[in-house]
Amino acid sequence: MSVVDTIEPVDRKDFVPGVRGTDKPPGKGDLAMALVFYVYPFIRGFYFSLTRYNLLGTPHFIGLDNFTKLFQDKLFWNALLVTVEYVLINIVFQTILAVAIAVLMHRLTQSTVIRGLILLPFLISNVIAALVWFWLLDYQIGLVNGFIAAIGFDKIPFFGDAAWAIPTIAMVNVWRHMGYTALLVFAGLQMIPGYVYEAASVDGSTEWQSFWRITLPLLRPILALVLVITVTGSFQVFDTVAVTTQGGPGNASRVMQYYIYQKGFTEGQFGYASALSVILFIILATVALIQLRLLRAGESDLA
């Protein structure tokens, strides 16, 4: 029996449901905001996905033709596979590094200065971060490749090689977002009662055993939130690609959002771009629901 199994249930009467400590239901203003900023744009976008439309004319209804064309589009499938590759790299490294940083902060220091420094990359805009790393990793004049050449190795075309483009873009975004993710995990760690670790120590549990048997299970709700946020955000990567590779070399870094942008704003096929957006929305909603269900995000081992 693990220490988690012996934890007494928390009295739920101490918690008051609702918004900001009240159980007041959403008002008419909240409903109106949802209709204006969420429901109406979705319905309008879905309607455009059923049309042939550009900004210079009126929408012409064509039914499901855009979706039929989409599933036969090799560039769509390529963009989807490239996006999945990016998501997997980004999620694995960002989650592992964020948990490691959060645990180290929790164990070694809780200084607000350290937290601020860790969060600093997240406060830099995506475009600026992408530009800085684009210059640092430039094949000809980049400081990183200059250092690689100085120690006797061949320079690496980080953004100019099909094998390196997506991993490099993923690492840039891992650097920018892992501090924010680490602070979310750190907040979850602070919610774990200290007596749980004390009881584990009395039972002879090592730090490593406590991490796997106590910390990770009790972090499940916050990790579920983190994974949903990072996965949905990763599927929507755009600005880093637009600033650095523009989908190249070839189609090696043409992610879904960039392909939607190209179809809509470069080629003027707003109906087809809307169909791509609808498919992306369905993918994101499905992945988020599966994650929440599998990770049991609404449950806690402390309850």
Coordinates of C-alpha atoms in Angstrom, one line a residue:
M1 CA 0.0 0.0 0.0
S2 CA 1.4 3.4 -1.0
V3 CA 1.3 6.5 1.1
V4 CA -1.3 8.0 -1.3
D5 CA -3.7 5.2 -0.5
T6 CA -3.7 6.1 3.2
I7 CA -4.5 9.8 2.8
E8 CA -7.8 10.7 4.5
P9 CA -10.4 12.4 2.3
V10 CA -10.5 16.2 2.3
D11 CA -13.8 17.7 3.6
R12 CA -15.3 19.2 0.5
K13 CA -17.5 21.5 2.7
D14 CA -14.4 23.7 3.0
F15 CA -14.7 24.5 -0.7
V16 CA -17.2 26.9 -2.0
P17 CA -18.2 26.3 -5.7
G18 CA -18.6 28.9 -8.3
V19 CA -16.8 32.0 -9.5
R20 CA -14.6 33.9 -7.1
G21 CA -15.8 32.1 -4.1
T22 CA -19.6 32.3 -4.9
D23 CA -22.0 29.9 -6.6
K24 CA -23.5 32.6 -8.7
P25 CA -24.3 31.3 -12.2
P26 CA -23.0 33.0 -15.4
G27 CA -25.0 36.2 -16.2
K28 CA -26.5 37.4 -19.4
G29 CA -23.3 39.5 -20.1
D30 CA -21.2 36.3 -20.0
L31 CA -23.6 34.5 -22.3
A32 CA -23.6 37.5 -24.8
M33 CA -19.7 37.6 -24.8
A34 CA -19.6 33.8 -25.5
L35 CA -22.1 34.2 -28.4
V36 CA -20.2 37.2 -29.9
F37 CA -16.7 35.9 -29.5
Y38 CA -17.0 32.1 -29.7
V39 CA -20.3 30.8 -31.1
Y40 CA -20.9 33.3 -33.9
P41 CA -17.3 33.1 -35.3
F42 CA -17.5 29.3 -35.2
I43 CA -20.8 29.2 -37.1
R44 CA -19.6 31.7 -39.6
G45 CA -16.3 29.9 -40.2
F46 CA -18.2 26.6 -40.6
Y47 CA -20.5 28.2 -43.2
F48 CA -17.5 29.5 -45.1
S49 CA -16.0 26.0 -45.1
L50 CA -19.1 25.0 -47.2
T51 CA -18.5 27.7 -49.8
R52 CA -16.1 28.8 -52.5
Y53 CA -15.1 32.2 -51.2
N54 CA -12.5 35.0 -51.6
L55 CA -12.6 38.5 -50.3
L56 CA -13.3 40.0 -53.7
G57 CA -16.6 38.1 -54.2
T58 CA -19.5 36.6 -52.4
P59 CA -19.5 33.1 -50.9
H60 CA -20.8 30.4 -53.3
F61 CA -22.3 27.4 -51.6
I62 CA -20.6 24.1 -52.7
G63 CA -21.6 21.7 -49.9
L64 CA -18.9 19.3 -48.7
D65 CA -16.6 19.8 -51.8
N66 CA -13.9 21.5 -49.7
F67 CA -13.8 18.6 -47.3
T68 CA -13.7 16.1 -50.2
K69 CA -10.8 18.0 -51.7
L70 CA -9.1 18.3 -48.4
F71 CA -8.9 14.6 -47.7
Q72 CA -7.3 14.1 -51.2
D73 CA -4.8 16.9 -50.6
K74 CA -1.3 15.5 -50.1
L75 CA -0.1 18.9 -48.7
F76 CA -2.8 18.7 -46.0
W77 CA -1.6 15.2 -44.9
N78 CA 2.0 16.4 -44.9
A79 CA 1.1 19.5 -42.8
L80 CA -0.8 17.3 -40.4
L81 CA 2.2 14.9 -40.0
V82 CA 4.6 17.7 -39.6
T83 CA 2.4 19.3 -36.9
V84 CA 2.1 16.0 -35.0
E85 CA 5.9 15.6 -35.1
Y86 CA 6.3 19.2 -33.7
V87 CA 3.7 18.5 -31.0
L88 CA 5.4 15.3 -29.9
I89 CA 8.8 16.9 -29.6
N90 CA 7.5 20.0 -27.9
I91 CA 5.3 18.2 -25.4
V92 CA 7.9 15.6 -24.3
F93 CA 10.8 18.1 -23.8
Q94 CA 8.7 20.9 -22.4
T95 CA 6.8 18.7 -19.9
I96 CA 9.9 16.9 -18.6
L97 CA 12.0 20.1 -18.3
A98 CA 9.1 22.0 -16.6
V99 CA 8.5 19.2 -14.0
A100 CA 12.2 19.1 -13.3
I101 CA 12.5 22.8 -12.9
A102 CA 9.4 23.0 -10.7
V103 CA 10.6 20.2 -8.4
L104 CA 14.0 21.8 -8.1
M105 CA 12.4 25.2 -7.2
H106 CA 10.1 23.4 -4.7
R107 CA 13.0 21.5 -3.0
L108 CA 15.8 24.1 -3.2
T109 CA 14.3 27.6 -3.4
Q110 CA 11.1 29.5 -3.5
S111 CA 12.6 32.8 -4.3
T112 CA 10.4 35.2 -6.3
V113 CA 13.5 36.4 -8.1
I114 CA 14.2 32.9 -9.4
R115 CA 10.6 32.5 -10.4
G116 CA 10.8 35.8 -12.3
L117 CA 14.0 34.8 -14.2
I118 CA 12.4 31.4 -15.1
L119 CA 9.3 33.2 -16.4
L120 CA 11.3 35.8 -18.3
P121 CA 11.4 34.0 -21.7
F122 CA 7.6 33.6 -21.7
L123 CA 7.3 37.4 -21.4
I124 CA 9.1 37.8 -24.7
S125 CA 6.8 37.8 -27.8
N126 CA 7.0 34.8 -30.0
V127 CA 8.2 36.9 -33.0
I128 CA 11.1 38.5 -31.1
A129 CA 12.1 35.1 -29.6
A130 CA 12.0 33.5 -33.0
L131 CA 14.1 36.3 -34.6
V132 CA 16.7 36.1 -31.8
W133 CA 17.1 32.4 -32.2
F134 CA 17.0 32.7 -36.0
W135 CA 20.1 35.0 -35.8
L136 CA 21.8 32.9 -33.1
L137 CA 21.4 29.7 -35.1
D138 CA 22.1 31.2 -38.5
Y139 CA 24.4 28.9 -40.6
Q140 CA 26.8 31.7 -41.7
I141 CA 26.9 34.3 -38.9
G142 CA 25.1 32.7 -36.0
L143 CA 27.0 32.6 -32.7
V144 CA 26.0 29.0 -32.1
N145 CA 27.4 27.8 -35.4
G146 CA 30.5 29.9 -34.8
F147 CA 31.1 28.1 -31.5
I148 CA 30.5 24.7 -33.2
A149 CA 33.0 25.5 -35.9
A150 CA 35.5 26.8 -33.3
I151 CA 35.6 23.5 -31.4
G152 CA 36.2 21.6 -34.6
F153 CA 32.8 20.3 -35.7
D154 CA 30.8 21.0 -38.9
K155 CA 28.2 23.7 -38.8
I156 CA 24.6 22.7 -38.6
P157 CA 21.9 24.2 -40.8
F158 CA 19.3 24.4 -38.0
F159 CA 16.6 26.1 -40.1
G160 CA 17.9 25.1 -43.5
D161 CA 17.8 21.3 -43.3
A162 CA 14.6 19.2 -43.5
A163 CA 15.8 16.9 -40.7
W164 CA 16.6 19.8 -38.3
A165 CA 13.9 22.4 -39.1
I166 CA 11.0 21.0 -36.9
P167 CA 13.2 19.9 -34.0
T168 CA 14.8 23.4 -34.0
I169 CA 11.5 25.2 -34.0
A170 CA 10.2 22.9 -31.2
M171 CA 13.3 23.7 -29.1
V172 CA 12.9 27.4 -29.6
N173 CA 9.3 27.2 -28.3
V174 CA 10.3 24.8 -25.5
W175 CA 12.8 27.4 -24.3
R176 CA 10.1 30.1 -24.4
H177 CA 7.3 28.2 -22.7
M178 CA 8.9 25.8 -20.2
G179 CA 9.2 28.5 -17.5
Y180 CA 5.5 29.3 -17.6
T181 CA 4.7 25.6 -17.6
A182 CA 7.1 25.1 -14.7
L183 CA 5.3 27.7 -12.6
L184 CA 2.0 25.9 -13.2
V185 CA 3.5 22.7 -12.0
F186 CA 5.2 24.5 -9.1
A187 CA 1.8 25.8 -8.0
G188 CA 0.5 22.2 -8.0
L189 CA 3.4 21.1 -5.9
Q190 CA 2.6 23.7 -3.3
M191 CA -0.9 22.2 -2.9
I192 CA 0.5 18.9 -1.8
P193 CA 0.5 18.7 2.0
G194 CA 3.9 18.3 3.7
Y195 CA 2.7 15.6 6.0
V196 CA 2.4 13.2 3.0
Y197 CA 6.2 13.4 2.4
E198 CA 6.8 13.2 6.2
A199 CA 4.8 10.0 6.3
A200 CA 6.6 8.6 3.3
S201 CA 10.0 9.4 4.9
V202 CA 8.9 7.5 8.1
D203 CA 8.0 4.5 5.9
G204 CA 11.6 4.6 4.5
S205 CA 10.7 6.1 1.1
T206 CA 13.6 7.7 -0.8
E207 CA 13.3 11.0 -2.7
W208 CA 13.1 9.1 -6.0
Q209 CA 10.4 6.8 -4.7
S210 CA 8.4 9.7 -3.3
F211 CA 8.6 11.5 -6.6
W212 CA 7.1 8.5 -8.5
R213 CA 4.6 7.3 -5.9
I214 CA 3.5 10.6 -4.4
T215 CA 4.4 13.7 -6.3
L216 CA 3.4 12.6 -9.8
P217 CA 0.1 11.0 -8.8
L218 CA -0.9 14.0 -6.8
L219 CA 0.1 16.3 -9.6
R220 CA -2.2 14.6 -12.1
P221 CA -4.9 17.3 -12.2
I222 CA -2.4 20.1 -12.8
L223 CA -0.5 17.9 -15.3
A224 CA -3.7 17.3 -17.2
L225 CA -4.3 21.0 -17.4
V226 CA -0.7 21.6 -18.5
L227 CA -0.9 18.9 -21.2
V228 CA -4.2 20.2 -22.6
I229 CA -2.8 23.7 -22.8
T230 CA 0.5 22.7 -24.3
V231 CA -1.0 20.2 -26.8
T232 CA -3.7 22.6 -28.1
G233 CA -1.1 25.4 -28.2
S234 CA 1.4 23.3 -30.0
F235 CA -1.1 22.3 -32.7
Q236 CA -1.6 26.0 -33.4
V237 CA 2.1 27.0 -33.8
F238 CA 2.4 29.6 -36.5
D239 CA 4.6 32.7 -35.8
T240 CA 7.9 30.9 -35.2
V241 CA 7.5 29.1 -38.5
A242 CA 6.4 32.3 -40.3
V243 CA 9.5 34.2 -39.0
T244 CA 12.1 31.5 -39.5
T245 CA 11.4 28.9 -42.3
Q246 CA 8.1 30.0 -44.0
G247 CA 7.3 26.3 -44.2
G248 CA 10.6 25.2 -45.7
P249 CA 12.9 23.8 -46.7
G250 CA 10.4 22.3 -49.1
N251 CA 7.4 21.3 -47.0
A252 CA 9.5 20.1 -44.0
S253 CA 8.1 22.7 -41.6
R254 CA 4.7 23.6 -43.2
V255 CA 2.5 23.1 -40.1
M256 CA -1.3 23.2 -40.2
Q257 CA -1.7 26.8 -39.1
Y258 CA 0.9 28.0 -41.7
Y259 CA -0.9 25.9 -44.4
I260 CA -4.2 27.5 -43.5
Y261 CA -2.6 31.0 -43.7
Q262 CA -1.2 30.2 -47.1
K263 CA -4.5 29.0 -48.5
G264 CA -6.4 31.9 -47.1
F265 CA -4.2 34.9 -47.3
T266 CA -1.7 34.0 -50.0
E267 CA -3.9 32.0 -52.4
G268 CA -7.2 33.7 -51.5
Q269 CA -9.0 30.3 -51.0
F270 CA -10.9 31.4 -47.8
G271 CA -13.5 28.6 -48.2
Y272 CA -10.9 25.9 -48.3
A273 CA -8.9 27.6 -45.5
S274 CA -12.1 27.5 -43.4
A275 CA -12.5 23.8 -44.0
L276 CA -8.9 23.2 -42.9
S277 CA -9.7 25.3 -39.8
V278 CA -12.8 23.2 -39.0
I279 CA -10.8 20.0 -39.3
L280 CA -8.1 21.4 -37.0
F281 CA -10.8 22.4 -34.5
I282 CA -12.2 18.9 -34.5
I283 CA -8.8 17.4 -34.0
L284 CA -8.0 19.8 -31.0
A285 CA -11.4 19.2 -29.4
T286 CA -11.0 15.4 -29.7
V287 CA -7.5 15.4 -28.4
A288 CA -8.4 17.6 -25.4
L289 CA -11.4 15.5 -24.5
I290 CA -9.4 12.3 -24.7
Q291 CA -6.6 13.8 -22.5
L292 CA -9.1 15.0 -19.9
R293 CA -10.8 11.6 -19.8
L294 CA -7.7 9.5 -19.7
L295 CA -5.9 11.7 -17.1
R296 CA -9.1 12.0 -15.0
A297 CA -8.4 15.8 -14.8
G298 CA -11.4 16.4 -12.5
E299 CA -10.3 14.0 -9.8
S300 CA -7.5 14.2 -7.2
D301 CA -5.9 11.5 -5.1
L302 CA -6.2 13.9 -2.1
A303 CA -10.0 13.8 -2.4

